[in-house]
Amino acid sequence: MDFELYNELKMNVLNLLEEVLRDPDLLPQERKATANILRALSQEDQDDTHLKMEDILQMLESPKPECFETLSAMELAEQITLLDHIVFRSIPYEEFLGQGWMKLDKNERTPYIMKTSQHFNDMSNLVASQIMNYTDVGSRANAIEKWVAVADICRCLHNYNGVLEITSALNRSAVYRLKKTWAKISKQTKALMDKLQKTVSSEGRFKNLRETLKNCNPPSVPYLGMYLTDLAFIEEGTPNFTEEGLVNFSKMRMISHIIREIRQFQQTSYRIEHQQKVTQYLLDKSLIIDEDTLYELSLKIEPRLPA
């Protein structure tokens, strides 16, 4: 990323590597390593072929927006995964240093981490809002069943961030308290939801999710909050310098290990074709109902039972 940002630095390193290759005394493994680095740096910036969030937002002025009922669970899951990965891979590695996301000026220090967090909240709000849009209990139950199916397809696509966006929406008090609605949900859907929730549970420092990520090959979208908690834990619990005043390399190694894992998931893209009609629905802010209004709606459609 440093080489992408600073062209002069990149050119200096390329010149140095070419000079090294001209050394007749270079060992075969040294020559191979030098050539590999040279090749990696010389490759055209691959980001040009990547779709960016800005590109998608510019496309949103489509004449006929789709609605929840007309979109399949597969279409929704694939496009949620595409959007989640685009947002996740846009975070530059330097934002993970120094806990900038916990400071007062976090929007200036870590704009992309804050955008990722906002995107998570928007998607989760959309799910809850969509369910509360229905006044009749049958339609609400159908909407919940469909969203659980979307979450399960996200799991199959290794988008654990998407699974958490949906399950956290279903656990909101405004949705969770709808006893009549949940009574109409099938046993299979409830069992599936329990399985999904266990996978992305924060219990034991996301023990199950870590295990799942360890055994899955990219492309994948992990839950960013898990890594931010790890980084905060290291930053707060370990000093930057040893008692002798030397750089604490053990701490730097731990931070580097986490950032390397994040980068591994950022660098492998999904081969999912962008569908404008679906992302237009998913990114439509006008569909989102705020938390207080959601709860008021919840009380209106299923009033509290008298004590």
CSV table of C-alpha atoms in Angstrom, one decimal:
chain,number,residue,atom,x,y,z
A,1,MET,CA,0.0,0.0,0.0
A,2,ASP,CA,2.9,2.3,0.7
A,3,PHE,CA,4.1,1.7,-2.9
A,4,GLU,CA,0.7,2.5,-4.2
A,5,LEU,CA,0.6,5.9,-2.4
A,6,TYR,CA,4.2,7.0,-3.0
A,7,ASN,CA,5.3,6.6,-6.6
A,8,GLU,CA,8.8,8.0,-5.9
A,9,LEU,CA,9.4,5.3,-3.3
A,10,LYS,CA,8.2,2.6,-5.7
A,11,MET,CA,10.5,3.8,-8.4
A,12,ASN,CA,13.5,3.9,-6.1
A,13,VAL,CA,12.9,0.3,-5.0
A,14,LEU,CA,12.4,-0.9,-8.6
A,15,ASN,CA,15.7,0.7,-9.5
A,16,LEU,CA,17.5,-0.9,-6.6
A,17,LEU,CA,16.0,-4.4,-7.4
A,18,GLU,CA,17.1,-4.1,-11.1
A,19,GLU,CA,20.6,-3.1,-9.9
A,20,VAL,CA,20.7,-6.1,-7.5
A,21,LEU,CA,19.7,-8.5,-10.4
A,22,ARG,CA,22.7,-7.3,-12.3
A,23,ASP,CA,25.0,-8.6,-9.6
A,24,PRO,CA,26.8,-11.7,-11.0
A,25,ASP,CA,27.5,-13.1,-7.5
A,26,LEU,CA,23.9,-13.4,-6.6
A,27,LEU,CA,22.8,-16.8,-5.3
A,28,PRO,CA,20.0,-18.5,-7.2
A,29,GLN,CA,17.5,-18.2,-4.3
A,30,GLU,CA,18.4,-14.5,-3.9
A,31,ARG,CA,17.9,-13.9,-7.6
A,32,LYS,CA,14.5,-15.7,-7.5
A,33,ALA,CA,13.4,-13.7,-4.4
A,34,THR,CA,14.5,-10.4,-6.1
A,35,ALA,CA,12.7,-11.3,-9.3
A,36,ASN,CA,9.5,-12.1,-7.4
A,37,ILE,CA,9.4,-8.8,-5.6
A,38,LEU,CA,10.2,-7.0,-8.8
A,39,ARG,CA,7.3,-8.7,-10.6
A,40,ALA,CA,4.9,-8.0,-7.7
A,41,LEU,CA,5.8,-4.3,-7.7
A,42,SER,CA,5.7,-4.0,-11.5
A,43,GLN,CA,2.2,-5.4,-11.9
A,44,GLU,CA,-0.3,-2.8,-12.9
A,45,ASP,CA,-2.5,-1.6,-10.0
A,46,GLN,CA,-5.2,-4.2,-9.9
A,47,ASP,CA,-7.6,-2.0,-8.0
A,48,ASP,CA,-8.7,-0.5,-11.3
A,49,THR,CA,-10.7,-3.6,-12.1
A,50,HIS,CA,-12.3,-3.6,-8.7
A,51,LEU,CA,-15.7,-2.1,-8.2
A,52,LYS,CA,-15.7,0.7,-5.6
A,53,MET,CA,-18.5,1.9,-3.4
A,54,GLU,CA,-18.4,5.3,-5.1
A,55,ASP,CA,-19.1,3.6,-8.5
A,56,ILE,CA,-22.1,1.8,-7.1
A,57,LEU,CA,-23.5,4.9,-5.4
A,58,GLN,CA,-23.2,6.8,-8.7
A,59,MET,CA,-25.3,4.0,-10.4
A,60,LEU,CA,-28.1,4.2,-8.0
A,61,GLU,CA,-30.3,6.5,-10.0
A,62,SER,CA,-32.2,3.7,-11.7
A,63,PRO,CA,-35.7,4.3,-13.0
A,64,LYS,CA,-37.5,1.3,-11.3
A,65,PRO,CA,-36.3,0.3,-7.9
A,66,GLU,CA,-36.9,-3.3,-6.8
A,67,CYS,CA,-38.6,-4.2,-3.5
A,68,PHE,CA,-38.0,-6.9,-0.9
A,69,GLU,CA,-40.8,-9.2,-2.2
A,70,THR,CA,-39.5,-9.3,-5.8
A,71,LEU,CA,-35.9,-10.1,-4.9
A,72,SER,CA,-34.8,-13.7,-4.2
A,73,ALA,CA,-32.9,-14.7,-1.0
A,74,MET,CA,-29.9,-15.6,-3.3
A,75,GLU,CA,-29.9,-12.2,-5.0
A,76,LEU,CA,-30.0,-10.4,-1.7
A,77,ALA,CA,-27.3,-12.6,-0.1
A,78,GLU,CA,-24.9,-12.3,-3.1
A,79,GLN,CA,-25.2,-8.5,-3.3
A,80,ILE,CA,-25.0,-8.0,0.5
A,81,THR,CA,-21.7,-10.0,0.3
A,82,LEU,CA,-20.4,-8.0,-2.6
A,83,LEU,CA,-21.1,-4.7,-0.8
A,84,ASP,CA,-19.7,-5.9,2.5
A,85,HIS,CA,-16.5,-7.0,0.8
A,86,ILE,CA,-16.1,-3.7,-1.1
A,87,VAL,CA,-16.5,-1.8,2.1
A,88,PHE,CA,-14.2,-4.1,4.1
A,89,ARG,CA,-11.4,-4.2,1.5
A,90,SER,CA,-11.3,-0.4,1.3
A,91,ILE,CA,-9.8,0.0,4.8
A,92,PRO,CA,-6.1,1.0,4.5
A,93,TYR,CA,-3.9,-0.9,7.0
A,94,GLU,CA,-2.6,2.2,8.7
A,95,GLU,CA,-6.1,2.8,10.2
A,96,PHE,CA,-5.6,-0.3,12.3
A,97,LEU,CA,-2.7,1.3,14.2
A,98,GLY,CA,-3.0,3.3,17.3
A,99,GLN,CA,-6.7,2.7,18.1
A,100,GLY,CA,-7.8,5.7,16.1
A,101,TRP,CA,-11.4,4.4,15.9
A,102,MET,CA,-11.7,5.0,19.7
A,103,LYS,CA,-10.5,8.6,19.7
A,104,LEU,CA,-12.6,11.8,19.6
A,105,ASP,CA,-11.4,12.6,16.1
A,106,LYS,CA,-12.1,9.0,14.8
A,107,ASN,CA,-13.9,10.2,11.7
A,108,GLU,CA,-10.7,12.0,10.6
A,109,ARG,CA,-8.2,9.4,11.8
A,110,THR,CA,-10.1,6.2,10.6
A,111,PRO,CA,-12.7,7.3,8.0
A,112,TYR,CA,-12.8,3.9,6.4
A,113,ILE,CA,-13.3,1.9,9.6
A,114,MET,CA,-16.1,4.4,10.5
A,115,LYS,CA,-17.7,3.8,7.1
A,116,THR,CA,-17.5,0.1,7.6
A,117,SER,CA,-19.2,0.4,11.0
A,118,GLN,CA,-21.9,2.7,9.5
A,119,HIS,CA,-22.5,0.3,6.6
A,120,PHE,CA,-23.0,-2.6,9.1
A,121,ASN,CA,-25.5,-0.5,11.1
A,122,ASP,CA,-27.4,0.6,7.9
A,123,MET,CA,-27.7,-3.0,6.7
A,124,SER,CA,-28.9,-4.2,10.1
A,125,ASN,CA,-31.4,-1.3,10.3
A,126,LEU,CA,-32.7,-2.1,6.8
A,127,VAL,CA,-33.5,-5.7,7.9
A,128,ALA,CA,-35.3,-4.6,11.0
A,129,SER,CA,-37.2,-1.9,9.2
A,130,GLN,CA,-38.3,-4.2,6.4
A,131,ILE,CA,-39.8,-6.6,8.9
A,132,MET,CA,-41.6,-3.8,10.8
A,133,ASN,CA,-43.1,-2.5,7.5
A,134,TYR,CA,-45.7,-5.3,7.5
A,135,THR,CA,-48.9,-4.8,9.5
A,136,ASP,CA,-50.1,-8.4,9.3
A,137,VAL,CA,-48.4,-11.1,11.3
A,138,GLY,CA,-48.1,-13.6,8.4
A,139,SER,CA,-46.2,-11.2,6.2
A,140,ARG,CA,-43.8,-10.3,9.1
A,141,ALA,CA,-43.2,-14.0,9.8
A,142,ASN,CA,-42.5,-14.6,6.1
A,143,ALA,CA,-40.0,-11.7,6.0
A,144,ILE,CA,-38.1,-13.1,9.0
A,145,GLU,CA,-38.0,-16.6,7.4
A,146,LYS,CA,-36.6,-15.0,4.2
A,147,TRP,CA,-34.0,-12.9,6.1
A,148,VAL,CA,-32.8,-16.1,7.9
A,149,ALA,CA,-32.5,-17.8,4.5
A,150,VAL,CA,-30.4,-14.8,3.3
A,151,ALA,CA,-28.2,-15.1,6.4
A,152,ASP,CA,-27.6,-18.8,5.7
A,153,ILE,CA,-26.6,-18.1,2.1
A,154,CYS,CA,-24.2,-15.4,3.4
A,155,ARG,CA,-22.7,-18.1,5.7
A,156,CYS,CA,-22.3,-20.4,2.6
A,157,LEU,CA,-20.5,-17.5,0.9
A,158,HIS,CA,-18.2,-17.1,4.0
A,159,ASN,CA,-19.7,-13.7,4.6
A,160,TYR,CA,-19.9,-13.8,8.4
A,161,ASN,CA,-20.2,-10.0,8.6
A,162,GLY,CA,-23.5,-10.4,6.6
A,163,VAL,CA,-24.7,-13.2,9.0
A,164,LEU,CA,-24.1,-10.9,11.9
A,165,GLU,CA,-25.8,-7.9,10.2
A,166,ILE,CA,-29.0,-10.0,9.9
A,167,THR,CA,-29.0,-11.9,13.2
A,168,SER,CA,-28.3,-8.7,15.2
A,169,ALA,CA,-31.4,-7.1,13.5
A,170,LEU,CA,-33.5,-10.1,14.4
A,171,ASN,CA,-32.3,-9.8,18.0
A,172,ARG,CA,-33.3,-6.1,18.4
A,173,SER,CA,-35.9,-5.5,21.1
A,174,ALA,CA,-38.4,-4.1,18.5
A,175,VAL,CA,-38.3,-7.4,16.6
A,176,TYR,CA,-37.5,-9.9,19.3
A,177,ARG,CA,-40.6,-8.9,21.4
A,178,LEU,CA,-43.0,-9.8,18.6
A,179,LYS,CA,-44.3,-13.1,20.2
A,180,LYS,CA,-47.2,-13.6,17.8
A,181,THR,CA,-44.9,-13.2,14.8
A,182,TRP,CA,-42.2,-15.6,16.2
A,183,ALA,CA,-44.9,-18.1,17.0
A,184,LYS,CA,-45.5,-18.5,13.3
A,185,ILE,CA,-41.9,-19.1,12.4
A,186,SER,CA,-41.1,-22.8,11.6
A,187,LYS,CA,-39.0,-25.0,13.9
A,188,GLN,CA,-36.5,-25.5,11.1
A,189,THR,CA,-36.0,-21.7,10.7
A,190,LYS,CA,-35.6,-21.2,14.5
A,191,ALA,CA,-33.0,-24.1,14.6
A,192,LEU,CA,-31.1,-22.5,11.6
A,193,MET,CA,-31.1,-19.1,13.3
A,194,ASP,CA,-29.7,-20.6,16.5
A,195,LYS,CA,-26.9,-22.3,14.4
A,196,LEU,CA,-26.1,-19.0,12.7
A,197,GLN,CA,-26.1,-17.1,16.0
A,198,LYS,CA,-23.7,-19.6,17.6
A,199,THR,CA,-21.3,-19.2,14.6
A,200,VAL,CA,-21.0,-15.4,15.0
A,201,SER,CA,-21.5,-15.2,18.8
A,202,SER,CA,-19.1,-12.9,20.7
A,203,GLU,CA,-18.9,-15.6,23.4
A,204,GLY,CA,-15.3,-16.5,24.4
A,205,ARG,CA,-13.9,-13.7,22.3
A,206,PHE,CA,-15.7,-15.0,19.1
A,207,LYS,CA,-14.3,-18.5,19.7
A,208,ASN,CA,-16.6,-20.1,17.1
A,209,LEU,CA,-16.1,-17.5,14.5
A,210,ARG,CA,-12.3,-17.7,14.8
A,211,GLU,CA,-12.4,-21.5,14.4
A,212,THR,CA,-14.7,-21.1,11.3
A,213,LEU,CA,-12.4,-18.5,9.7
A,214,LYS,CA,-9.3,-20.7,10.4
A,215,ASN,CA,-10.9,-23.4,8.3
A,216,CYS,CA,-12.3,-21.4,5.5
A,217,ASN,CA,-10.5,-20.2,2.3
A,218,PRO,CA,-10.9,-16.7,1.1
A,219,PRO,CA,-12.9,-15.0,-0.3
A,220,SER,CA,-14.5,-14.2,3.0
A,221,VAL,CA,-15.8,-11.3,4.9
A,222,PRO,CA,-15.0,-11.6,8.6
A,223,TYR,CA,-16.6,-9.4,11.3
A,224,LEU,CA,-14.3,-6.3,11.7
A,225,GLY,CA,-15.3,-5.7,15.3
A,226,MET,CA,-13.6,-8.9,16.3
A,227,TYR,CA,-10.2,-7.7,15.0
A,228,LEU,CA,-10.7,-4.2,16.5
A,229,THR,CA,-11.2,-5.8,19.9
A,230,ASP,CA,-8.0,-7.8,19.5
A,231,LEU,CA,-6.0,-4.8,18.5
A,232,ALA,CA,-7.4,-2.7,21.4
A,233,PHE,CA,-6.5,-5.5,23.8
A,234,ILE,CA,-2.9,-5.6,22.5
A,235,GLU,CA,-2.5,-1.8,22.4
A,236,GLU,CA,-3.8,-1.3,26.0
A,237,GLY,CA,-2.2,-4.3,27.6
A,238,THR,CA,1.4,-4.1,26.1
A,239,PRO,CA,3.8,-1.2,26.2
A,240,ASN,CA,5.4,0.1,23.0
A,241,PHE,CA,8.9,0.0,24.6
A,242,THR,CA,10.7,-2.5,26.9
A,243,GLU,CA,12.1,-1.6,30.3
A,244,GLU,CA,15.5,-1.1,28.5
A,245,GLY,CA,13.9,1.5,26.3
A,246,LEU,CA,14.0,-0.7,23.2
A,247,VAL,CA,11.1,-1.1,20.7
A,248,ASN,CA,8.8,-3.9,21.9
A,249,PHE,CA,9.0,-6.2,18.8
A,250,SER,CA,6.9,-8.8,20.5
A,251,LYS,CA,3.9,-6.3,20.5
A,252,MET,CA,4.6,-5.2,16.9
A,253,ARG,CA,4.6,-8.9,15.8
A,254,MET,CA,1.2,-9.5,17.4
A,255,ILE,CA,-0.3,-6.4,15.7
A,256,SER,CA,1.3,-7.4,12.4
A,257,HIS,CA,-0.1,-10.9,12.7
A,258,ILE,CA,-3.7,-9.5,13.0
A,259,ILE,CA,-3.2,-7.0,10.2
A,260,ARG,CA,-1.8,-9.7,7.9
A,261,GLU,CA,-4.9,-11.8,8.6
A,262,ILE,CA,-7.2,-8.9,7.7
A,263,ARG,CA,-5.2,-8.2,4.5
A,264,GLN,CA,-5.5,-11.8,3.5
A,265,PHE,CA,-9.3,-11.4,3.5
A,266,GLN,CA,-9.2,-8.0,1.9
A,267,GLN,CA,-7.1,-9.1,-1.1
A,268,THR,CA,-9.2,-12.0,-2.3
A,269,SER,CA,-12.2,-10.7,-4.2
A,270,TYR,CA,-15.6,-12.4,-4.8
A,271,ARG,CA,-16.6,-13.3,-8.4
A,272,ILE,CA,-20.1,-11.9,-7.9
A,273,GLU,CA,-21.6,-9.8,-10.7
A,274,HIS,CA,-22.9,-6.5,-9.5
A,275,GLN,CA,-26.7,-6.3,-9.9
A,276,GLN,CA,-27.8,-2.7,-9.8
A,277,LYS,CA,-31.5,-3.4,-9.0
A,278,VAL,CA,-30.5,-5.2,-5.8
A,279,THR,CA,-27.9,-2.8,-4.5
A,280,GLN,CA,-30.2,0.1,-5.2
A,281,TYR,CA,-32.7,-1.5,-2.8
A,282,LEU,CA,-30.0,-2.4,-0.2
A,283,LEU,CA,-28.5,1.1,-0.1
A,284,ASP,CA,-31.8,3.0,-0.1
A,285,LYS,CA,-31.6,5.1,3.1
A,286,SER,CA,-35.2,6.1,2.8
A,287,LEU,CA,-36.3,2.6,3.8
A,288,ILE,CA,-34.5,2.8,7.2
A,289,ILE,CA,-36.6,3.5,10.2
A,290,ASP,CA,-34.9,5.0,13.3
A,291,GLU,CA,-34.6,2.9,16.6
A,292,ASP,CA,-37.3,4.9,18.5
A,293,THR,CA,-39.8,4.8,15.7
A,294,LEU,CA,-39.1,1.0,15.3
A,295,TYR,CA,-40.1,0.4,18.9
A,296,GLU,CA,-43.2,2.5,18.6
A,297,LEU,CA,-44.2,0.5,15.5
A,298,SER,CA,-43.5,-2.7,17.4
A,299,LEU,CA,-45.8,-1.7,20.3
A,300,LYS,CA,-48.5,-0.6,17.8
A,301,ILE,CA,-48.6,-3.8,15.7
A,302,GLU,CA,-48.3,-6.1,18.8
A,303,PRO,CA,-49.4,-4.1,21.9
A,304,ARG,CA,-48.1,-5.1,25.4
A,305,LEU,CA,-50.3,-7.6,27.1
A,306,PRO,CA,-51.9,-6.2,30.3
A,307,ALA,CA,-50.1,-7.3,33.5
